Amino acid sequence: MTVREFAPAKINLSLHVTGRRADGYHLLDSLVAFCSVGDWILAGKAPEMRLAVAGPRAEGVPLGPENLVLRAAGLMAGAPAALTLEKHLPAAAGIGGGSSDAAATLRALSRLHDAPLPAPEAVLGLGADVPVCLAGRGCRMGGIGERIAPLEAPLPPLGVVLVNPGIDVPTPAVFKALAVRDNAPMPEALPPLRAFDPVVAFLAAQRNDLEAPARAIAPAIGEVLAAIAATKGCGLARMSGSGATCFGLYETEAAAASAAEALRGRSGWWVAAGRILP
Ligand code: C5P
């Protein structure tokens, strides 16, 4: 038996940095969505844990113990498997590639061996984005990533474009460059987010507080944002996570696909189109 688990790209539709803990981690208030673009994890029973990496973005993925798939698998040591990571997402890109791979690995091993998932604290230890990736659906994320509140109603299947300028922006450097660390959170009660117009109107009044420091480190992010904003039907262009990937929101998946066509062809840019998952 082989199980396949999708590891969708994580998109921070908003990301407010609201404080800083004594240990240096930052408090966040973020509306997180997942999209139909992502990696895959395949798992089959095997006497010991092993990992192979395939797919268009396999190059450069570390195969040592720092690999988040292997670290996640290490939390389920009683459930060995031959794992294949089919890599489509760029790494260190603000769309939770590694975190989503780790969460998909936990789901795959749990299904393969009918084994329980690890404790929430252990999951958080893999990375601040892994708990939300394990939830795998539209959530409001708080704390440093451990407070997960699934949205009351599923997000609409809006079209989304992802663009990465091919620059690695290390997350710690972006947090370090952040000037103000106690920004306002989102409103306590979120409005209904059931269609394109209200989603775009709400998000336009929110922010990604990491956008300015990330742009200072990698000015190409500004070019990406301007290019996305100029595409037909784009309701919002924003950076995800600590960058450098930026996203555009569209009313339909077809509109996103057309926008992606218009954005392709720039040297070094990674462009993908899909839809927001419920
Ligand atoms: O947990 P993760 O490995 O994703 O975090 C990478 C780095 O990002 C941390 O070492 C920290 O510098 C920064 N970070 C933060 N506050 C968060 C999440 C990450 O300061 N909530």
Short mmCIF file of C-alpha atoms and ligand atoms in Angstrom, two decimals:
data_model
loop_
_atom_site.label_atom_id
_atom_site.label_comp_id
_atom_site.label_asym_id
_atom_site.label_seq_id
_atom_site.Cartn_x
_atom_site.Cartn_y
_atom_site.Cartn_z
CA MET A 1 0.00 0.00 0.00
CA THR A 2 1.22 3.50 -0.86
CA VAL A 3 -0.46 6.58 0.57
CA ARG A 4 -0.26 9.98 -1.11
CA GLU A 5 -0.70 13.19 0.83
CA PHE A 6 -0.85 16.64 -0.72
CA ALA A 7 1.34 19.33 0.86
CA PRO A 8 -0.35 22.56 -0.28
CA ALA A 9 1.39 25.91 -0.41
CA LYS A 10 0.56 28.03 2.63
CA ILE A 11 -0.42 31.63 1.97
CA ASN A 12 -0.46 34.28 4.68
CA LEU A 13 -3.36 36.39 3.36
CA SER A 14 -2.46 38.78 6.17
CA LEU A 15 0.38 38.66 8.68
CA HIS A 16 0.41 41.11 11.57
CA VAL A 17 3.39 41.01 13.92
CA THR A 18 1.90 41.98 17.28
CA GLY A 19 4.75 41.46 19.72
CA ARG A 20 7.92 39.66 20.60
CA ARG A 21 8.52 36.99 23.25
CA ALA A 22 11.48 36.94 25.60
CA ASP A 23 12.98 34.04 23.57
CA GLY A 24 13.02 36.22 20.42
CA TYR A 25 10.07 34.55 18.67
CA HIS A 26 7.42 36.95 17.38
CA LEU A 27 3.71 36.95 18.15
CA LEU A 28 1.62 36.84 15.02
CA ASP A 29 -1.99 37.38 13.99
CA SER A 30 -2.34 35.86 10.53
CA LEU A 31 -5.11 34.74 8.22
CA VAL A 32 -3.71 31.61 6.60
CA ALA A 33 -5.05 29.89 3.50
CA PHE A 34 -3.88 26.92 1.46
CA CYS A 35 -3.86 26.58 -2.29
CA SER A 36 -4.09 23.89 -4.94
CA VAL A 37 -0.40 24.30 -5.83
CA GLY A 38 1.88 22.16 -3.70
CA ASP A 39 4.20 19.20 -3.11
CA TRP A 40 3.26 15.55 -2.64
CA ILE A 41 4.40 13.02 -0.07
CA LEU A 42 4.22 9.31 -0.96
CA ALA A 43 4.72 6.71 1.76
CA GLY A 44 4.92 2.93 1.63
CA LYS A 45 5.68 0.53 4.47
CA ALA A 46 9.39 -0.30 4.80
CA PRO A 47 11.63 -1.81 7.49
CA GLU A 48 13.31 1.54 8.11
CA MET A 49 12.70 5.19 7.35
CA ARG A 50 14.20 6.42 4.08
CA LEU A 51 13.60 9.41 1.84
CA ALA A 52 13.90 10.07 -1.88
CA VAL A 53 13.24 13.46 -3.49
CA ALA A 54 11.77 13.84 -6.97
CA GLY A 55 9.91 16.49 -8.97
CA PRO A 56 10.80 19.76 -10.74
CA ARG A 57 12.16 21.49 -7.59
CA ALA A 58 14.09 18.49 -6.16
CA GLU A 59 17.48 20.07 -6.80
CA GLY A 60 19.11 21.43 -3.66
CA VAL A 61 16.67 19.82 -1.22
CA PRO A 62 18.87 18.61 1.67
CA LEU A 63 18.71 14.86 2.33
CA GLY A 64 20.34 15.00 5.77
CA PRO A 65 18.70 15.13 9.20
CA GLU A 66 17.88 18.84 8.74
CA ASN A 67 15.27 17.85 6.14
CA LEU A 68 11.87 18.65 7.66
CA VAL A 69 10.31 15.50 6.19
CA LEU A 70 12.87 13.35 8.04
CA ARG A 71 12.51 15.42 11.21
CA ALA A 72 8.73 14.95 11.07
CA ALA A 73 9.18 11.23 10.37
CA GLY A 74 11.46 11.09 13.40
CA LEU A 75 8.48 11.99 15.58
CA MET A 76 6.79 8.82 14.31
CA ALA A 77 9.74 6.48 14.66
CA GLY A 78 7.47 3.50 15.31
CA ALA A 79 5.97 3.98 11.86
CA PRO A 80 8.86 3.46 9.39
CA ALA A 81 8.28 4.04 5.70
CA ALA A 82 9.91 4.61 2.37
CA LEU A 83 9.04 8.25 1.71
CA THR A 84 9.13 10.15 -1.56
CA LEU A 85 8.92 13.92 -1.54
CA GLU A 86 7.70 15.19 -4.91
CA LYS A 87 8.88 18.81 -4.83
CA HIS A 88 7.07 21.50 -6.81
CA LEU A 89 7.35 24.50 -4.46
CA PRO A 90 10.47 26.64 -4.12
CA ALA A 91 12.22 26.30 -0.74
CA ALA A 92 12.69 29.08 1.84
CA ALA A 93 10.04 31.06 0.00
CA GLY A 94 7.40 32.13 2.55
CA ILE A 95 4.83 29.61 1.35
CA GLY A 96 5.59 26.97 3.96
CA GLY A 97 7.01 24.39 1.57
CA GLY A 98 9.06 22.58 4.19
CA SER A 99 6.40 23.00 6.89
CA SER A 100 3.65 21.67 4.62
CA ASP A 101 5.88 18.74 3.63
CA ALA A 102 6.42 17.97 7.33
CA ALA A 103 2.66 18.11 8.03
CA ALA A 104 1.89 15.89 5.01
CA THR A 105 4.52 13.42 6.21
CA LEU A 106 2.82 13.20 9.62
CA ARG A 107 -0.59 12.67 7.95
CA ALA A 108 0.85 10.03 5.57
CA LEU A 109 2.59 8.04 8.33
CA SER A 110 -0.47 8.27 10.55
CA ARG A 111 -2.65 6.85 7.74
CA LEU A 112 -0.12 4.22 6.64
CA HIS A 113 0.34 2.78 10.12
CA ASP A 114 -2.97 3.81 11.66
CA ALA A 115 -0.82 5.61 14.24
CA PRO A 116 -1.72 8.73 16.26
CA LEU A 117 -0.27 12.11 15.30
CA PRO A 118 2.45 13.50 17.62
CA ALA A 119 1.61 15.92 20.44
CA PRO A 120 1.03 19.58 19.43
CA GLU A 121 4.21 20.78 21.24
CA ALA A 122 6.31 18.29 19.27
CA VAL A 123 4.72 19.47 16.03
CA LEU A 124 5.47 23.12 16.90
CA GLY A 125 9.08 22.09 17.54
CA LEU A 126 9.43 21.28 13.82
CA GLY A 127 8.70 24.93 12.96
CA ALA A 128 6.22 27.65 13.79
CA ASP A 129 4.24 27.02 10.56
CA VAL A 130 3.85 23.26 10.97
CA PRO A 131 0.75 23.34 13.25
CA VAL A 132 -1.22 25.46 10.76
CA CYS A 133 -0.05 23.22 7.93
CA LEU A 134 -1.29 20.20 9.87
CA ALA A 135 -4.69 21.88 10.10
CA GLY A 136 -4.42 22.29 6.30
CA ARG A 137 -7.43 24.60 5.91
CA GLY A 138 -8.27 28.28 6.27
CA CYS A 139 -7.28 29.34 9.79
CA ARG A 140 -6.55 32.35 11.91
CA MET A 141 -3.12 31.71 13.39
CA GLY A 142 -1.92 33.28 16.65
CA GLY A 143 0.82 32.97 19.25
CA ILE A 144 4.07 32.15 17.44
CA GLY A 145 2.08 29.70 15.30
CA GLU A 146 0.65 27.35 17.90
CA ARG A 147 -2.76 28.98 18.26
CA ILE A 148 -4.89 27.72 15.40
CA ALA A 149 -8.54 28.71 14.95
CA PRO A 150 -10.13 27.19 11.82
CA LEU A 151 -12.37 29.69 10.02
CA GLU A 152 -16.07 29.25 10.71
CA ALA A 153 -16.96 29.06 7.02
CA PRO A 154 -14.66 27.70 4.28
CA LEU A 155 -12.90 30.29 2.12
CA PRO A 156 -14.29 30.66 -1.44
CA PRO A 157 -12.29 28.96 -4.25
CA LEU A 158 -10.68 32.22 -5.41
CA GLY A 159 -8.02 32.15 -8.09
CA VAL A 160 -4.48 32.66 -6.84
CA VAL A 161 -1.15 33.32 -8.51
CA LEU A 162 2.17 32.72 -6.76
CA VAL A 163 5.35 34.42 -7.96
CA ASN A 164 8.84 33.97 -6.52
CA PRO A 165 11.71 36.07 -7.92
CA GLY A 166 14.23 33.29 -7.29
CA ILE A 167 15.79 34.90 -4.24
CA ASP A 168 16.12 33.09 -0.90
CA VAL A 169 15.16 35.41 1.94
CA PRO A 170 16.10 33.86 5.31
CA THR A 171 13.21 34.19 7.76
CA PRO A 172 15.37 35.15 10.81
CA ALA A 173 16.94 38.04 8.83
CA VAL A 174 13.51 39.43 7.92
CA PHE A 175 12.27 39.32 11.53
CA LYS A 176 15.55 40.94 12.61
CA ALA A 177 15.08 43.79 10.13
CA LEU A 178 11.53 44.46 11.32
CA ALA A 179 11.37 48.00 12.76
CA VAL A 180 8.08 47.88 14.70
CA ARG A 181 7.29 44.66 16.53
CA ASP A 182 4.05 45.58 18.27
CA ASN A 183 1.67 46.34 15.44
CA ALA A 184 -2.10 46.21 15.78
CA PRO A 185 -3.74 42.80 15.39
CA MET A 186 -6.59 42.15 12.95
CA PRO A 187 -10.09 43.01 14.18
CA GLU A 188 -11.17 40.57 16.87
CA ALA A 189 -14.18 39.39 14.85
CA LEU A 190 -13.54 38.60 11.19
CA PRO A 191 -16.30 39.54 8.71
CA PRO A 192 -17.88 36.82 6.55
CA LEU A 193 -15.28 35.84 3.93
CA ARG A 194 -17.50 34.02 1.45
CA ALA A 195 -16.89 35.79 -1.88
CA PHE A 196 -14.20 37.68 -3.80
CA ASP A 197 -15.34 41.26 -3.03
CA PRO A 198 -15.64 40.97 0.76
CA VAL A 199 -12.42 38.94 0.98
CA VAL A 200 -10.50 41.55 -1.04
CA ALA A 201 -12.08 44.47 0.85
CA PHE A 202 -11.21 42.93 4.21
CA LEU A 203 -7.66 41.99 3.23
CA ALA A 204 -6.95 45.40 1.70
CA ALA A 205 -7.34 46.85 5.19
CA GLN A 206 -4.90 44.28 6.65
CA ARG A 207 -1.14 43.96 6.11
CA ASN A 208 1.88 41.75 5.96
CA ASP A 209 4.19 43.48 8.45
CA LEU A 210 7.15 41.50 7.09
CA GLU A 211 6.76 42.98 3.60
CA ALA A 212 8.76 46.16 4.29
CA PRO A 213 11.77 44.46 5.93
CA ALA A 214 11.77 41.71 3.28
CA ARG A 215 11.70 44.32 0.49
CA ALA A 216 14.63 46.12 2.12
CA ILE A 217 16.60 42.85 1.93
CA ALA A 218 15.34 41.81 -1.51
CA PRO A 219 14.11 44.79 -3.59
CA ALA A 220 12.99 42.35 -6.35
CA ILE A 221 9.94 41.68 -4.15
CA GLY A 222 8.70 45.18 -5.03
CA GLU A 223 8.97 44.37 -8.76
CA VAL A 224 7.04 41.14 -8.26
CA LEU A 225 4.27 42.93 -6.35
CA ALA A 226 3.96 45.62 -9.02
CA ALA A 227 3.86 43.01 -11.81
CA ILE A 228 1.13 40.99 -10.04
CA ALA A 229 -0.92 44.11 -9.24
CA ALA A 230 -0.83 45.08 -12.94
CA THR A 231 -2.44 41.80 -14.13
CA LYS A 232 -6.08 41.81 -15.24
CA GLY A 233 -8.57 41.09 -12.48
CA CYS A 234 -6.07 41.19 -9.61
CA GLY A 235 -7.91 42.15 -6.41
CA LEU A 236 -4.93 42.08 -4.09
CA ALA A 237 -1.16 41.63 -4.41
CA ARG A 238 0.76 40.84 -1.22
CA MET A 239 3.82 38.97 0.02
CA SER A 240 3.32 35.68 1.89
CA GLY A 241 5.15 34.88 5.14
CA SER A 242 8.66 36.30 5.23
CA GLY A 243 8.87 36.19 1.41
CA ALA A 244 10.05 36.28 -1.16
CA THR A 245 6.96 34.65 -2.73
CA CYS A 246 4.09 37.05 -3.43
CA PHE A 247 0.51 36.18 -4.34
CA GLY A 248 -2.32 37.73 -6.31
CA LEU A 249 -6.01 37.03 -5.71
CA TYR A 250 -8.54 36.76 -8.57
CA GLU A 251 -12.24 36.04 -8.72
CA THR A 252 -11.77 32.79 -10.65
CA GLU A 253 -9.09 30.18 -11.21
CA ALA A 254 -9.28 30.94 -14.97
CA ALA A 255 -8.45 34.62 -14.32
CA ALA A 256 -5.49 33.51 -12.20
CA ALA A 257 -4.29 31.20 -14.99
CA SER A 258 -4.41 34.11 -17.50
CA ALA A 259 -2.51 36.34 -15.08
CA ALA A 260 0.13 33.63 -14.62
CA GLU A 261 0.57 33.44 -18.41
CA ALA A 262 1.20 37.20 -18.48
CA LEU A 263 3.77 36.89 -15.65
CA ARG A 264 5.73 33.96 -17.09
CA GLY A 265 8.89 34.37 -19.10
CA ARG A 266 10.87 36.60 -16.75
CA SER A 267 14.22 35.02 -16.14
CA GLY A 268 14.47 33.37 -12.72
CA TRP A 269 10.84 33.88 -11.73
CA TRP A 270 8.77 30.93 -10.54
CA VAL A 271 5.09 31.44 -11.40
CA ALA A 272 2.20 29.13 -10.49
CA ALA A 273 -1.58 29.47 -10.58
CA GLY A 274 -4.33 27.63 -8.74
CA ARG A 275 -7.22 28.22 -6.38
CA ILE A 276 -7.67 28.73 -2.67
CA LEU A 277 -8.68 25.49 -0.94
CA PRO A 278 -11.75 25.52 1.35
O1 C5P B 1 10.03 28.10 13.52
P1 C5P B 1 10.75 28.41 12.26
O2 C5P B 1 11.92 27.50 12.02
O3 C5P B 1 9.83 28.49 11.08
O4 C5P B 1 11.31 29.86 12.44
C1 C5P B 1 12.44 30.36 11.77
C2 C5P B 1 12.90 31.64 12.42
O5 C5P B 1 11.95 32.67 12.18
C3 C5P B 1 13.03 31.60 13.92
O6 C5P B 1 14.31 31.16 14.29
C4 C5P B 1 12.81 33.05 14.31
O7 C5P B 1 13.98 33.80 14.10
C5 C5P B 1 11.81 33.52 13.30
N1 C5P B 1 10.41 33.45 13.79
C6 C5P B 1 9.95 34.38 14.70
N2 C5P B 1 8.66 34.32 15.15
C7 C5P B 1 7.81 33.38 14.69
C8 C5P B 1 8.25 32.43 13.74
C9 C5P B 1 9.56 32.49 13.31
O8 C5P B 1 10.71 35.25 15.14
N3 C5P B 1 6.55 33.35 15.13
#
